[in-house]
XYZ file of C-alpha atoms in Angstrom:
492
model
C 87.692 252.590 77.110
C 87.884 249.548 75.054
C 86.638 247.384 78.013
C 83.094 249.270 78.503
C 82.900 248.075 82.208
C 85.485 250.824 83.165
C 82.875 253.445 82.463
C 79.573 251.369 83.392
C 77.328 252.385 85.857
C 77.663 251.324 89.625
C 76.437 247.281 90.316
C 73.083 247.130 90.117
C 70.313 244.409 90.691
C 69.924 241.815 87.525
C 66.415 242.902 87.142
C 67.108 246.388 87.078
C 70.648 246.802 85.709
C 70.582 250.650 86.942
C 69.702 250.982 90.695
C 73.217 250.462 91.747
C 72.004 248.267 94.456
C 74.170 244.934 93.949
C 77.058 244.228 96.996
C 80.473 244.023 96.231
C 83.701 243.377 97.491
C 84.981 246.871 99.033
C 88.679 245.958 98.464
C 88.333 244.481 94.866
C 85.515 246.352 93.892
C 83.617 243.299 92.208
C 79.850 241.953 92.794
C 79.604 239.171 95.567
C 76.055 238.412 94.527
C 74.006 238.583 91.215
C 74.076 241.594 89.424
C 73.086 243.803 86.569
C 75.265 246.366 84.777
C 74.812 249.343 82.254
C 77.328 249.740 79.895
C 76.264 252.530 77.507
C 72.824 254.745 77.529
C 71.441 257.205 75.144
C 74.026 256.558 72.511
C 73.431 256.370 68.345
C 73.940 253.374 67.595
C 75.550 250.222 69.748
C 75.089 247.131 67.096
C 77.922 244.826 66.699
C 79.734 241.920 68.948
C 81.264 242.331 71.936
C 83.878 240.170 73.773
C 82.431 239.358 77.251
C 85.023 237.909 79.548
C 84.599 236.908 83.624
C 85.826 234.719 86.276
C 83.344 232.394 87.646
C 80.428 231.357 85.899
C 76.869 232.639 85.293
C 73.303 232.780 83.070
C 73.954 236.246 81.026
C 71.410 237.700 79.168
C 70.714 241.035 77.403
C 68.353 243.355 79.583
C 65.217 244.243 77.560
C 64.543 241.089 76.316
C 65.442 239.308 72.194
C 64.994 242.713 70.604
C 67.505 244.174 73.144
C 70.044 241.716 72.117
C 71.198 238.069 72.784
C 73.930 235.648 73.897
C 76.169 233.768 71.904
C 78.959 230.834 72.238
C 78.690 231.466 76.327
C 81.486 229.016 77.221
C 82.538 227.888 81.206
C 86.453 226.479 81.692
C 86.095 224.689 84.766
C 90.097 224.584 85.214
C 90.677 227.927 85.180
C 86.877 228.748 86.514
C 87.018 231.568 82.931
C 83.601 232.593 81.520
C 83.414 233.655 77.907
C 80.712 234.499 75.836
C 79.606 237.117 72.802
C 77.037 239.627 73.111
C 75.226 240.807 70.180
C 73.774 243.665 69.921
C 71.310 245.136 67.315
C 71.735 248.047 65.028
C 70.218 250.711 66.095
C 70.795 250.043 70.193
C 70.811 253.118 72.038
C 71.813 251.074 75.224
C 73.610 247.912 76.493
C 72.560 246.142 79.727
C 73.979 242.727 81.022
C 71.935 240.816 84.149
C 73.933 237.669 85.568
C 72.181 235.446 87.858
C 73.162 232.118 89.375
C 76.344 233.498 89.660
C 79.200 231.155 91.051
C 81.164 233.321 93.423
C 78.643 234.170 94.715
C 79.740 237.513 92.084
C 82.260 237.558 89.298
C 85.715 238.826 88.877
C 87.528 240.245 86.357
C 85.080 241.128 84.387
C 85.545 242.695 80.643
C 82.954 243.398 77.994
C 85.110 244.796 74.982
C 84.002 246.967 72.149
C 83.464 245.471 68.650
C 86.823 244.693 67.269
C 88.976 243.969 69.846
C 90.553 241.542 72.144
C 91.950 240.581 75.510
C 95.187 242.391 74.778
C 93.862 245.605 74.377
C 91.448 245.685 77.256
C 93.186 247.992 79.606
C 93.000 250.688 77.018
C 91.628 253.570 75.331
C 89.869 252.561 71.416
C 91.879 253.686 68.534
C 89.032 256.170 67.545
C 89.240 257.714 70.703
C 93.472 257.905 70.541
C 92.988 259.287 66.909
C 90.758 262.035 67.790
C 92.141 263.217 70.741
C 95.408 263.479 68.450
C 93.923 267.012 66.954
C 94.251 268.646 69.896
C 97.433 271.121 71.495
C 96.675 270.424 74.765
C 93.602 267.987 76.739
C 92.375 269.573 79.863
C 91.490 266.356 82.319
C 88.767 268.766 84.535
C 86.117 266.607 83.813
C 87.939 263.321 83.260
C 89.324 263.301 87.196
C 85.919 264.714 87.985
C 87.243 267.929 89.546
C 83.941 268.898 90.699
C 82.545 265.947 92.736
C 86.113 264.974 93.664
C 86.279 264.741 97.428
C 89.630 263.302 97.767
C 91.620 264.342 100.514
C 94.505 262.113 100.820
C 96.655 259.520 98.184
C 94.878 256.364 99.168
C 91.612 258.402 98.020
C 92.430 258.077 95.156
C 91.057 255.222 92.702
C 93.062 252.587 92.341
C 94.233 251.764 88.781
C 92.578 248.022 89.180
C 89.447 249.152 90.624
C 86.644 247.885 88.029
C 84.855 250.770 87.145
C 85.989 254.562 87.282
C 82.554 255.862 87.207
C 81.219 257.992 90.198
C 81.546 257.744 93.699
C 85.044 256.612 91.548
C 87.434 258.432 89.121
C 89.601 257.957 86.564
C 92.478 256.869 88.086
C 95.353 259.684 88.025
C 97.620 257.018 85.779
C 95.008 256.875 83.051
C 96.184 260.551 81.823
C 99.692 259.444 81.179
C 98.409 256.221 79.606
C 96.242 258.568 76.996
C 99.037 261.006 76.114
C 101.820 258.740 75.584
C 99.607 257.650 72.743
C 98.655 260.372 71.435
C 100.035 260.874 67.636
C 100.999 265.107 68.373
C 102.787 265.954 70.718
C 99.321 267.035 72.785
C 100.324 268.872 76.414
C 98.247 267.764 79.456
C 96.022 270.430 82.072
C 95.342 268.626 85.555
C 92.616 269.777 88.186
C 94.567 269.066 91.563
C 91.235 268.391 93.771
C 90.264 271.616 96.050
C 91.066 268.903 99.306
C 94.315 267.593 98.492
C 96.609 267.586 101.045
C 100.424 268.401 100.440
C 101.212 264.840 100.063
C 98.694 264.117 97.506
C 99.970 266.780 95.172
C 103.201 265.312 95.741
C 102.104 261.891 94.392
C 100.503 263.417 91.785
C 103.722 265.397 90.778
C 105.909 262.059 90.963
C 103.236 260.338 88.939
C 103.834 262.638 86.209
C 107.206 263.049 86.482
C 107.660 258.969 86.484
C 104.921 258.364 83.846
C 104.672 261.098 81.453
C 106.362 261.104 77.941
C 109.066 264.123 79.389
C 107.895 265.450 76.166
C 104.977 266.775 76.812
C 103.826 269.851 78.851
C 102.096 269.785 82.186
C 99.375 272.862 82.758
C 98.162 272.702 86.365
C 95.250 274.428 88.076
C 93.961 274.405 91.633
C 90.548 272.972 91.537
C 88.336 274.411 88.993
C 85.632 277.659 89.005
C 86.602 278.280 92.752
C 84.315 281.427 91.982
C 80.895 279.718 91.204
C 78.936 279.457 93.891
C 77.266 276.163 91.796
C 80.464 274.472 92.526
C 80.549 273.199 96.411
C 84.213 274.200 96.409
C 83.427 277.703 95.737
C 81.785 277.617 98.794
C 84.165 275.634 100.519
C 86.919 278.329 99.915
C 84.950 281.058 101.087
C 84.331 279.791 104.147
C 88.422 278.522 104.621
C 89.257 282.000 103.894
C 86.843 283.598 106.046
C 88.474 281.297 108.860
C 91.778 282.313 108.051
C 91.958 285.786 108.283
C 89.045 285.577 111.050
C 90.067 283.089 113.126
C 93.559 281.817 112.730
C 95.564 285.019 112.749
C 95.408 285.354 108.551
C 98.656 283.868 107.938
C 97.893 283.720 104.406
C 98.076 287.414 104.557
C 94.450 287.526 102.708
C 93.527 290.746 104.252
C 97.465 292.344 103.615
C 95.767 295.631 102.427
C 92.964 295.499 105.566
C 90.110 294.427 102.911
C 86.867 293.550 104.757
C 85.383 292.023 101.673
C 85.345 288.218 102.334
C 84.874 287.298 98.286
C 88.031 289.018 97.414
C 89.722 286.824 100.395
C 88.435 283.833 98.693
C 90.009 284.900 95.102
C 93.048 285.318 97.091
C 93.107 282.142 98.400
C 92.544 280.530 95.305
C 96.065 282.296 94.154
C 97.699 281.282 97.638
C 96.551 277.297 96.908
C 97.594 277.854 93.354
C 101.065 279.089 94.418
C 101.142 276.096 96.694
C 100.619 273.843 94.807
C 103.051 275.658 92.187
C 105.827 275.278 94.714
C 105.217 271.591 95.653
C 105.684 270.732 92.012
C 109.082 272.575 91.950
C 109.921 270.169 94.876
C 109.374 267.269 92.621
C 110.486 268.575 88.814
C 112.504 271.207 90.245
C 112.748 274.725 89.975
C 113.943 275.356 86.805
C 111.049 273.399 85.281
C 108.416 275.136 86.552
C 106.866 278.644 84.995
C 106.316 280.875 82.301
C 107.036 278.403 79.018
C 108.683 275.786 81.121
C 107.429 272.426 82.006
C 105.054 272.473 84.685
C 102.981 275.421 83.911
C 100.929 276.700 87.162
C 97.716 278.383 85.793
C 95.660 280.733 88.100
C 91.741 280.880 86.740
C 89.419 283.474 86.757
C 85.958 284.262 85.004
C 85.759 285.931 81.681
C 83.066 288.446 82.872
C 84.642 289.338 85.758
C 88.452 290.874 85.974
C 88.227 291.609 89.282
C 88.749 287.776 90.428
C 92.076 287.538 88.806
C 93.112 290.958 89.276
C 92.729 290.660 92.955
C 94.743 287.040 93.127
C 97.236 288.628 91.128
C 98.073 291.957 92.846
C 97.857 289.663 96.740
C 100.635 287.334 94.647
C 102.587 290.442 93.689
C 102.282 292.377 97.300
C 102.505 289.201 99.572
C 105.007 286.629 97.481
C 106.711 288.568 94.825
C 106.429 288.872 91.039
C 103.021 286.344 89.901
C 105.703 285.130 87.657
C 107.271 283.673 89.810
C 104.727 281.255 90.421
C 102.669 280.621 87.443
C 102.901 280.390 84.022
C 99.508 282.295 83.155
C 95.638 282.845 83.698
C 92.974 281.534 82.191
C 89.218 282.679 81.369
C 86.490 280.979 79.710
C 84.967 282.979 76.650
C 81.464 281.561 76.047
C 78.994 282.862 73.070
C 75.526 282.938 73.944
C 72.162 284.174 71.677
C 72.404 287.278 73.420
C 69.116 289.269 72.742
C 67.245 285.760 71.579
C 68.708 283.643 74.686
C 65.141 283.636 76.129
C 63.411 283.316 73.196
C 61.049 280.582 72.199
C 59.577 279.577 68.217
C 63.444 280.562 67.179
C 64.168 279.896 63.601
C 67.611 278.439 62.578
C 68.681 281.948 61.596
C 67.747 284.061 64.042
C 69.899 281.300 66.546
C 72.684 281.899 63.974
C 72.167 285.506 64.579
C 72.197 285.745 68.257
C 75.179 283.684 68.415
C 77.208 285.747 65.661
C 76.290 289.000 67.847
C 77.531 287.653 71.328
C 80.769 286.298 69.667
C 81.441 289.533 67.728
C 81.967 290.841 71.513
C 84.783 289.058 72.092
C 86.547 289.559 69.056
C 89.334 292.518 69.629
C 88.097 295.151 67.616
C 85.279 295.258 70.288
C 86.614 294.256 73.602
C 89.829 296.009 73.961
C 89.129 298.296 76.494
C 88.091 299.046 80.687
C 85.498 297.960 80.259
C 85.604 294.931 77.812
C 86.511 291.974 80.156
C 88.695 290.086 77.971
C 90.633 293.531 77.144
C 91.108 293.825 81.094
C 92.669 290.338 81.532
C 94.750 290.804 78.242
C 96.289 293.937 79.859
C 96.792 292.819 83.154
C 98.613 289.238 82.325
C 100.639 291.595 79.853
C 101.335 293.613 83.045
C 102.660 290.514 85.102
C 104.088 289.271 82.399
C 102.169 286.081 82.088
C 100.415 284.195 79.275
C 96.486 283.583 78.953
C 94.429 281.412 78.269
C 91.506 279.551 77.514
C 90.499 277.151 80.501
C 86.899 276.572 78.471
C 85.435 278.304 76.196
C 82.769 277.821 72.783
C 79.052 278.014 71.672
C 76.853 278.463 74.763
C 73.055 277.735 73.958
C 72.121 276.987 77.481
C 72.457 280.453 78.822
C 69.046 281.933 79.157
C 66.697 279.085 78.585
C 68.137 275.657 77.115
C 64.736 273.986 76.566
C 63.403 277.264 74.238
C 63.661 276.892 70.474
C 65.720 273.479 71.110
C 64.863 272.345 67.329
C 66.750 275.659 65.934
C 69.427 275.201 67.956
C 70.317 271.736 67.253
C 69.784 272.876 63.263
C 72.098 275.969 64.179
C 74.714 273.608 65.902
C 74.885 271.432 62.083
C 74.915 274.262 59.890
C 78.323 275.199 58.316
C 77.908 278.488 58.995
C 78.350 277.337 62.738
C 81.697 276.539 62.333
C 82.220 279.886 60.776
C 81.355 281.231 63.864
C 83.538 279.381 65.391
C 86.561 279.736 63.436
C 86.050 283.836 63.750
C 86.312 283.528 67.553
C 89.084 281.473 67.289
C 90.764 283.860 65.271
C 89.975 286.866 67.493
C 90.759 285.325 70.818
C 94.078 284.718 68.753
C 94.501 288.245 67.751
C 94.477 289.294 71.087
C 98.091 287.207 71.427
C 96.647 284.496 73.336
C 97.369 280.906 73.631
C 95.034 277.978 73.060
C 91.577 277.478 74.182
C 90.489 274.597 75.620
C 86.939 274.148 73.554
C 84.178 272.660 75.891
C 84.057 269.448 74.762
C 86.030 267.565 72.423
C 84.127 264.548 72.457
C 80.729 263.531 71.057
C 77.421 263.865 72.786
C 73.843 264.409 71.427
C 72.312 268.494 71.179
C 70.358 268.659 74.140
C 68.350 271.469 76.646
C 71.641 271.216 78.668
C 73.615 272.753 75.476
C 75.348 271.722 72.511
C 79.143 271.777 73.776
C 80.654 268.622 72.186
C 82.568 269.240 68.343
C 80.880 265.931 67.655
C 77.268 264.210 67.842
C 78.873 260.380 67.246
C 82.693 259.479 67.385
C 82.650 258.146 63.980
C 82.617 261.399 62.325
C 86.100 261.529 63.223
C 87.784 262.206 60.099
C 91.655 261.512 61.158
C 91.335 257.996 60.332
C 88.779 255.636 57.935
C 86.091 254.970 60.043
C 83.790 254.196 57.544
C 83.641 250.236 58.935
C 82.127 251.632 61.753
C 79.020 252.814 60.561
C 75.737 250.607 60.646
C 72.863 251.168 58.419
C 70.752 252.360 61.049
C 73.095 255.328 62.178
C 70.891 258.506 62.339
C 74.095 260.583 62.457
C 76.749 258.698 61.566
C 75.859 258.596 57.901
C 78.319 259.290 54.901
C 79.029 261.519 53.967
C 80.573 262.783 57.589
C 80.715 265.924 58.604
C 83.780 267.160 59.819
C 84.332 268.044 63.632
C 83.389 271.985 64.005
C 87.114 272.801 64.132
């Protein structure tokens, strides 16, 4: 966001910005007493000006003392009670934190702190780096982005309101902030929404009529129930379990999970997930109707499975086929996630950069279709059996996986594996093969930029400003560890 308080931490005390213990106004969502906020931790490099703008009045200063940053031309309007100041931060930053004390409200309102370069107009939106890079890609699935897996909402008025000040957990991103990003977007870039694994009827509804109001008509919609509803990490995985243990146990199964007399209570929870994703399929057709909602048409219901294991999506798909009709019907495809791992090294500590290289080139040679088109190659299976209904497949997620095993072991080789150009060879090569197979796109876990950590190396990019769509050579401070010309180019 260009206004950095939309993804801040929670309120927190002005003497220590992160503990998310300041008060605040449960309807607005602002601080009614003094407060501390973190805008940005563990990134490359924060130095430059920002625009911070407030109603009421307050003593700012940078948290961490002179060397953290300081306070410039702070100025109070006492007729319209506005607060306006710059903060200037260092090069080389890795983090921003604001403390306000004698604050007038008590609290302020309508609070912005803008990134370097822009101004008031442009606060409600996304930065032009951001816009431009998302730009490269066919289709942006919003999992994370709604929060799909901590997302507890239940009804509409869960949701988070578009004006709520921050969208940063216990909050979301608002549902309207998808349209807002793909409207923008320079390609024609399709959109893949999580509907959360607790919304009612009515919620999908809204959610529909958002979309259907909002949405360049343009652009696709891909639609999923939930996400992973067969990882037992995930505390809807076990949530679905259990409802489909009390379906066919204890309310008569009128979802017809057990049609074929099945006793095992994981393969009525796969068929659940096809009889939510089939709901929610059919509430969409309520709203776009019917004839924009399939295979290749608007609203494209996906049902999602796990690479590894056929069996999830072959049972959801045979209960669709027995109980509903054709799976066609309903969706518009499946979807797996294909991730590479080190294979025989994934355990393995004192690594050198080759051997990582290595390991990864053998695990990805396994999905390529000269190897895994057969019973028992997984990918083979689901290529077969979406052939067999008909239906398209996917990529829900999918990339480099150098968690798998042990993320901590050999973390210097990896991160020197994840810049070498022979990486992206890798890369390209499973692209290709997943693409041989006659698939459509895969959604690479992530798109964005993040640093090469124990907990993997998913992001195409370690700062934005690598981005190589537009110049963003303005952007770059002498102190950038990463960001230095010449820029490498995203992995794909």
């Amino acid at each position: 966001y260009v206004n950095l308080v939309r993804q801040a931490r929670r309120w927190g005390s002005p003497s220590s910005p992160w503990d998310g213990t300041a008060t605040f106004d449960p309807i607005t969502g602002w601080p009614t007493q003094d407060f501390g906020i973190v805008l940005s931790t563990a990134a490359v490099d924060m130095g430059g000006t920002y625009l911070l703008t407030a109603q009421g009045n307050a003593q700012v200063t940078v948290y961490g003392g002179s060397t953290a940053g300081r306070i410039a031309n702070k100025t109070y309007n006492a007729l319209t009670n506005t607060l306006s100041a710059l903060v200037i931060i260092p090069q080389g930053a890795v983090q921003i934190m604001l403390s306000f004390t004698n604050t007038s409200g008590p609290g302020l309102q309508n609070i912005s702190v803008l990134q370097p370069g822009y101004d008031l107009a442009s606060k409600s939106n996304i930065t032009n780096l951001t816009l431009a890079h998302l730009s490269r890609f066919s289709i942006l699935r919003f999992m994370d982005w709604t929060s799909t897996n901590s997302n507890l909402d239940v009804n509409w008025n869960d949701t988070t309101s578009l004006y709520w000040p921050q969208y940063t957990p216990p909050k979301t991103n608002p549902w309207e902030t998808i349209p807002l990003i793909a409207n923008q977007l320079q390609s024609n870039t399709d959109i893949w929404i999580n509907i959360p694994y607790g919304a009612t009827d009515d919620y999908v509804l809204n959610v529909a009529q958002l979309m259907l109001n909002q949405l360049n008509p343009t652009i696709n919609i891909y639609i999923e129930f939930s996400n992973e509803l067969w990882n037992s990490m995930f505390a809807q995985s076990t949530a679905n379990v259990k409802a489909a243990n009390d379906s066919v146990l204890n309310q008569g199964d009128p979802l017809h999970l057990a049609y074929d007399n099945s006793t095992n209570y994981w393969y009525w929870g796969f068929r659940r997930t096809a009889s939510q994703t089939k709901r929610i399929s059919d509430l969409f057709k309520t709203v776009f109707g019917q004839e924009n909602v399939g295979p290749w048409k608007r609203v494209r219901p996906i049902l999602a499975g796990q690479c590894v294991n056929p069996t999830i999506l072959t049972q959801g798909l045979d209960y669709l086929n027995k109980v509903y009709g054709p799976p066609s019907t309903f969706l518009h495809g499946i979807a797996i996630a294909p991730y590479f791992t080190l294979a025989q090294y994934k355990t393995w500590s004192n690594l050198t950069t080759d051997q990582v290289i290595e390991g990864l080139n053998s695990s990805m040679q396994t999905f390529l279709p000269e190897q895994g088109w057969s019973q028992q190659a997984p990918v083979g299976v689901h290529a077969v059996y979406a052939a067999w209904y008909g239906l398209a497949v996917h990529g829900y997620e999918g990339g480099p996986d150098t968690v798998a095993g042990c993320g901590s072991c050999s973390l210097s080789a990896k991160i020197n594996a994840t810049r070498d150009n022979r990486m992206t060879d890798l890369c390209v090569s499973f692209l290709n093969g997943w693409y041989r197979y006659g698939f459509q796109p895969l959604n690479w876990w992530v798109t964005g930029a993040s640093s090469i950590t124990a907990y993997g190396s998913w992001n195409l990019l370690e700062d934005m400003r690598q981005e190589t769509l537009i110049d963003t050579t303005t952007m770059f401070n002498s102190s950038s560890p990463v960001a230095q010309p010449p820029r490498p180019s995203p992995k794909l």
